[in-house]
Backbone as CSV, one residue per row, in Angstrom:
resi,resn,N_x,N_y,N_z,CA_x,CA_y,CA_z,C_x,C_y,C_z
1,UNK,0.841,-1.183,0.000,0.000,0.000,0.000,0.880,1.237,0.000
2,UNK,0.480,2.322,-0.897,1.374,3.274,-0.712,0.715,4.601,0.113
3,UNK,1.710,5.856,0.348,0.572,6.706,1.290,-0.416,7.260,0.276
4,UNK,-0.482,7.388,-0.686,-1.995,8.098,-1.320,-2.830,6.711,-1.821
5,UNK,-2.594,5.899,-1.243,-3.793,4.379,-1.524,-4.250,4.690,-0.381
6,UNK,-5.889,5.287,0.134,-6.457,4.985,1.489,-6.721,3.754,1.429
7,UNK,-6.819,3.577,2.486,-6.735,2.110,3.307,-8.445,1.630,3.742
8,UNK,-9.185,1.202,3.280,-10.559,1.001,3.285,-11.083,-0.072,3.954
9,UNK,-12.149,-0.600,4.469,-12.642,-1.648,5.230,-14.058,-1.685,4.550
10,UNK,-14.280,-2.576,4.345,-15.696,-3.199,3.799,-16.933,-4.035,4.659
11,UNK,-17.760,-3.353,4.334,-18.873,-4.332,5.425,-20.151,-4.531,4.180
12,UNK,-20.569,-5.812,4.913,-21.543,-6.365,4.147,-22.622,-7.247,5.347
13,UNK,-23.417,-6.735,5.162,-25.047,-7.335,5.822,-26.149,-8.209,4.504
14,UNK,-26.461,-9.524,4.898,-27.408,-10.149,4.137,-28.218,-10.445,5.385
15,UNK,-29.378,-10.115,5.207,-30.665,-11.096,5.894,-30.351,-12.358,5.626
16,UNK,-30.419,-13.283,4.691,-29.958,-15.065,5.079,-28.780,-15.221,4.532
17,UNK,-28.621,-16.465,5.222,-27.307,-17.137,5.191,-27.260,-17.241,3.254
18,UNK,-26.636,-17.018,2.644,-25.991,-17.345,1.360,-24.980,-17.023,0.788
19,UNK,-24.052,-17.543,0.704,-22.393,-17.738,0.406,-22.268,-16.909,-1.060
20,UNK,-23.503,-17.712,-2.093,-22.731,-16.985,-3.364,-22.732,-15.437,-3.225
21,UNK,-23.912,-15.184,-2.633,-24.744,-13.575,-2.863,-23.322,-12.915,-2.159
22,UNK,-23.381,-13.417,-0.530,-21.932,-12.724,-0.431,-20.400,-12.050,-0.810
23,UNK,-20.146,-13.569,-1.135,-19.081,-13.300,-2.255,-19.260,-12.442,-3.398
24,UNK,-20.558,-12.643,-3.807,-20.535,-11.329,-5.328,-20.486,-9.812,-4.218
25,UNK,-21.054,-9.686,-3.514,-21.008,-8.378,-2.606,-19.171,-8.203,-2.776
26,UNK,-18.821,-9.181,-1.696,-17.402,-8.830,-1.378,-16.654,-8.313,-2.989
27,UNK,-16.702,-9.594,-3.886,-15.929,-9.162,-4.912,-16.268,-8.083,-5.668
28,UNK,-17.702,-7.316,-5.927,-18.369,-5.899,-6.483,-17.039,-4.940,-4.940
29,UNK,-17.424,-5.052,-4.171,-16.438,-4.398,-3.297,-14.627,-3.941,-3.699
30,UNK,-14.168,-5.632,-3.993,-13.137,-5.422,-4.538,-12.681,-4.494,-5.788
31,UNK,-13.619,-4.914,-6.602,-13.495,-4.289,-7.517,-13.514,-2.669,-7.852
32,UNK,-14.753,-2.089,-6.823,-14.785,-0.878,-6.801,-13.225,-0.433,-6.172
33,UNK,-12.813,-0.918,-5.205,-11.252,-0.615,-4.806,-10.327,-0.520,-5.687
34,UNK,-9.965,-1.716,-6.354,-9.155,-1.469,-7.649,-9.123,-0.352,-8.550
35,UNK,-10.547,0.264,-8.847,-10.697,1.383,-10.142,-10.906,2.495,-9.322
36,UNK,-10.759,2.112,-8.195,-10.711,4.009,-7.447,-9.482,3.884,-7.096
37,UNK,-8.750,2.712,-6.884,-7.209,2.747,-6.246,-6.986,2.762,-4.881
38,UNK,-8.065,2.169,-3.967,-8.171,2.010,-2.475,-7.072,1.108,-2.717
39,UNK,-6.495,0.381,-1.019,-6.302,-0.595,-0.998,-7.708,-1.882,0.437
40,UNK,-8.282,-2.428,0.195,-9.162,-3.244,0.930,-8.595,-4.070,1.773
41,UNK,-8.346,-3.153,3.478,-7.726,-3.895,4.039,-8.538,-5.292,4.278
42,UNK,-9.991,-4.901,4.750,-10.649,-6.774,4.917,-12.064,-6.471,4.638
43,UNK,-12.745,-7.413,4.458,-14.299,-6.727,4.068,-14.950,-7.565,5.369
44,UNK,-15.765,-7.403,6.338,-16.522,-7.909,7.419,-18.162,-8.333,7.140
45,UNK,-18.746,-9.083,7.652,-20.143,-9.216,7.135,-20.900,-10.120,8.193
46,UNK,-21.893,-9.422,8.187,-23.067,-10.125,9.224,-24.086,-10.657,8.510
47,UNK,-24.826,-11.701,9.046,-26.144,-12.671,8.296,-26.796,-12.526,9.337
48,UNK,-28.264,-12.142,8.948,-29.278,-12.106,9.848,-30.431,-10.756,9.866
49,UNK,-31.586,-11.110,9.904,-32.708,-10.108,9.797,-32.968,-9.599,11.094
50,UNK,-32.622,-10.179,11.744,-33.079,-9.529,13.483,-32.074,-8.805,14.121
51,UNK,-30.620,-8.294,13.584,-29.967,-8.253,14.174,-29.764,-7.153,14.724
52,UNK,-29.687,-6.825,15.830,-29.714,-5.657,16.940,-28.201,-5.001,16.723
53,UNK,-28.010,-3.700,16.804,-26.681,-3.493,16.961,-25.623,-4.173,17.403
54,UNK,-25.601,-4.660,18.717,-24.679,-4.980,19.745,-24.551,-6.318,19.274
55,UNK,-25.857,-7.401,17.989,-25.270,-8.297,18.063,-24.745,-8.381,16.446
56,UNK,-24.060,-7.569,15.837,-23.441,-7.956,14.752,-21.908,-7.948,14.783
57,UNK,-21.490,-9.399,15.243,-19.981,-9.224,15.146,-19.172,-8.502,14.263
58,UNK,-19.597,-8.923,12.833,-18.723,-8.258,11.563,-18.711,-7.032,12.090
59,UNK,-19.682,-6.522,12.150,-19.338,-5.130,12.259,-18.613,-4.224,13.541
60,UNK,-18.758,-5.136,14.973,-17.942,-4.475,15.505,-16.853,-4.886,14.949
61,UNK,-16.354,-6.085,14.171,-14.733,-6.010,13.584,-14.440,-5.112,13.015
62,UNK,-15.543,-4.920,11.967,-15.268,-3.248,11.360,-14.932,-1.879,11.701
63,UNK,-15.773,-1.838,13.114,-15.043,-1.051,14.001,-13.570,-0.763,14.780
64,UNK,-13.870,-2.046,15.041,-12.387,-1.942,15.298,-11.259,-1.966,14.577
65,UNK,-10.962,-2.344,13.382,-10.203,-2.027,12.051,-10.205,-0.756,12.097
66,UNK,-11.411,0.338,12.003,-11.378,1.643,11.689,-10.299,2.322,12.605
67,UNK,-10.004,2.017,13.733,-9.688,2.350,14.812,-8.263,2.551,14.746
68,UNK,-7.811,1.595,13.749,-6.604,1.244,13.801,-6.107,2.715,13.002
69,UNK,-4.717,2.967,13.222,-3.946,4.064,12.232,-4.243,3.542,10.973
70,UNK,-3.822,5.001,10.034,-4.207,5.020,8.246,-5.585,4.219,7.964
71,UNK,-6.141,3.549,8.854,-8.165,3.824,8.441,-8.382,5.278,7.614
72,UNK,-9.049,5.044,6.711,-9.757,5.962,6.345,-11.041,5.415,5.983
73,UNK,-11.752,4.833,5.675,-13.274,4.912,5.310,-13.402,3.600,5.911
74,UNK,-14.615,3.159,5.938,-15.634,2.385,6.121,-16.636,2.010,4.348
75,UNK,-16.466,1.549,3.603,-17.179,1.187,2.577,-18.161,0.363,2.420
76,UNK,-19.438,0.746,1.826,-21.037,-0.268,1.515,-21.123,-0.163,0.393
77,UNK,-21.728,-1.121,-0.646,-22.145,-1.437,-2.072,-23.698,0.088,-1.653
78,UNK,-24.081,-0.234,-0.429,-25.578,1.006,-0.779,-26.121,0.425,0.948
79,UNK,-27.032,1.399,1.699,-26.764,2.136,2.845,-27.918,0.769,3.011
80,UNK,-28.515,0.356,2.300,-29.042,-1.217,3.177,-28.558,-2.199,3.578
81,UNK,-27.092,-1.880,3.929,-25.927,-3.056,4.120,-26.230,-2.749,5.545
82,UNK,-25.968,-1.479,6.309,-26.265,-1.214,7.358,-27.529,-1.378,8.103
83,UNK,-28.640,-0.766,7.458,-30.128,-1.109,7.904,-31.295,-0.687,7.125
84,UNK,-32.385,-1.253,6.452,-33.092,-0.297,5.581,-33.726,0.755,6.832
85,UNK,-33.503,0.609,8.371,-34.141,1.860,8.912,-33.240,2.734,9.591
86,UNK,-33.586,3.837,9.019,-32.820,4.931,9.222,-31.924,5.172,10.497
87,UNK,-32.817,4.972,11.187,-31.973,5.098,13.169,-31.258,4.247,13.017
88,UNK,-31.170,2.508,12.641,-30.672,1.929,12.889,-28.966,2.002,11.901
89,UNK,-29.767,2.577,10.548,-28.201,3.135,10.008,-27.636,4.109,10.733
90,UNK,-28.298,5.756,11.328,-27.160,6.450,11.771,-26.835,5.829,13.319
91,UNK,-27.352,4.956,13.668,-26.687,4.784,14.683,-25.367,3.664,14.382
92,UNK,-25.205,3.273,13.905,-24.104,2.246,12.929,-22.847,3.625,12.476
93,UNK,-23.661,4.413,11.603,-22.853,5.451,11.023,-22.086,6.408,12.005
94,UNK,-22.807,6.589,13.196,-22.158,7.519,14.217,-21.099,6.801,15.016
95,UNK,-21.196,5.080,15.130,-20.211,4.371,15.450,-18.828,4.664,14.591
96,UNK,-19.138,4.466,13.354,-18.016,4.492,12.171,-17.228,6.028,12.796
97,UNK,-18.033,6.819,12.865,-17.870,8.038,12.900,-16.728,8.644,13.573
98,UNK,-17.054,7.981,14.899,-16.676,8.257,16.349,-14.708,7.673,16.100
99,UNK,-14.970,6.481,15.077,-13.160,6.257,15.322,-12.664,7.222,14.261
100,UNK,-13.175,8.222,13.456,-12.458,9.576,12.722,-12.612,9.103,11.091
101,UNK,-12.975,7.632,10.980,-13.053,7.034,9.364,-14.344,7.862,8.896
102,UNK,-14.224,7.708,7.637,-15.498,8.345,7.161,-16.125,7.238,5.975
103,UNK,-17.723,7.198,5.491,-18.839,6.185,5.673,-18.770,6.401,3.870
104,UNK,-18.388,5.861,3.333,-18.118,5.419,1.509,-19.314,4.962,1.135
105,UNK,-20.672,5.550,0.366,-21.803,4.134,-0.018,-21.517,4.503,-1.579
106,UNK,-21.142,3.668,-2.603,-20.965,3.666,-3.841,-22.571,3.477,-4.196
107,UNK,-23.524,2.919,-4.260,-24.872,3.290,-4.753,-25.929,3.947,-3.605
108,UNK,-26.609,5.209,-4.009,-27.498,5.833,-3.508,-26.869,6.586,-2.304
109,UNK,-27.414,6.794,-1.607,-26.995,7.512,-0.300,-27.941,7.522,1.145
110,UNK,-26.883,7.304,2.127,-27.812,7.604,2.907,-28.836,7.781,3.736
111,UNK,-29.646,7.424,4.339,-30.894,8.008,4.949,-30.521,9.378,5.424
112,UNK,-30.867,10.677,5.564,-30.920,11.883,5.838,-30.511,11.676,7.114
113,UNK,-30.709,11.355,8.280,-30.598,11.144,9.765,-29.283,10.594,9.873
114,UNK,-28.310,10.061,8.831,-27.375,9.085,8.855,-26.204,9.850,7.965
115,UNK,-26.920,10.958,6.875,-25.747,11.616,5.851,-25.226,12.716,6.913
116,UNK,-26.466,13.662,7.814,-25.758,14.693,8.841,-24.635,13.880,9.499
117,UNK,-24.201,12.774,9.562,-23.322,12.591,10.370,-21.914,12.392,9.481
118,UNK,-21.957,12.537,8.260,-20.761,12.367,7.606,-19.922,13.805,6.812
119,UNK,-20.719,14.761,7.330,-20.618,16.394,7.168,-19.196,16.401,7.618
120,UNK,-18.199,16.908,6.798,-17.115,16.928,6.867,-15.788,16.024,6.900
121,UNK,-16.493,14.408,6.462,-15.750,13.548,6.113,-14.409,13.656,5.144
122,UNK,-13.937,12.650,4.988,-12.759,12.683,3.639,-14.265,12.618,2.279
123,UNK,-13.327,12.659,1.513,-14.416,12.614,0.476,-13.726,11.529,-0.748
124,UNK,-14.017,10.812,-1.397,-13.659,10.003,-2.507,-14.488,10.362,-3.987
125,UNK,-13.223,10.278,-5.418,-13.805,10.363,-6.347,-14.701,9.302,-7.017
126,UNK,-16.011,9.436,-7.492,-16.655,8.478,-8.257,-16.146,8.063,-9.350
């Protein structure tokens, strides 16, 4: 990795268990890294429709990756990786937040309650 490659972390949420769907997530992930020129330190991922904050491991791994020096973003394929409900994304997003990384969604954006919290992030080219 060199210093103008940011250093990125990937998360991925499916409601059920399915391996292929994943993997196409992860590798659409990869790929977006390559043609923007990230480098992908690890991509993390939780399975499950019920899952409460506190119980998605992947993602506190994700957290804690962010945490680490030269973190810079947190990356999603699109902001339903996190939660289709809004609280439950900015409260995810204000986690990301809190270790100084800033919240990458390559399709769509957002819930409004969840973009105020990325006001003054790094920013990446499309």
């Amino acid at each position: 990795m060199t210093q103008t490659s940011p250093l990125v972390y990937g998360y991925i949420h499916n409601v059920r268990e399915q391996p292929a769907r994943l993997a196409e997530a992860k590798e659409r992930l990869e790929l977006w890294c390559v043609r923007q020129g990230w480098h992908l330190g690890a991509t993390f991922a939780d399975v499950g429709s019920l899952l409460d904050v506190e119980d998605r491991v992947g993602f506190r791994g994700l957290v804690q990756a962010l945490a680490m020096p030269h973190a810079t973003a947190a990356i999603l394929l699109d902001s339903r990786h996190l939660s289709p409900r809004a609280e439950v994304a900015a409260a995810l997003v204000n986690q990301i937040r809190r270790t100084g990384a800033a919240v990458w969604v390559r399709d769509g954006e957002l819930p409004e309650t969840a973009l105020k919290l990325t006001k003054g992030q790094a920013k990446w080219a499309r």
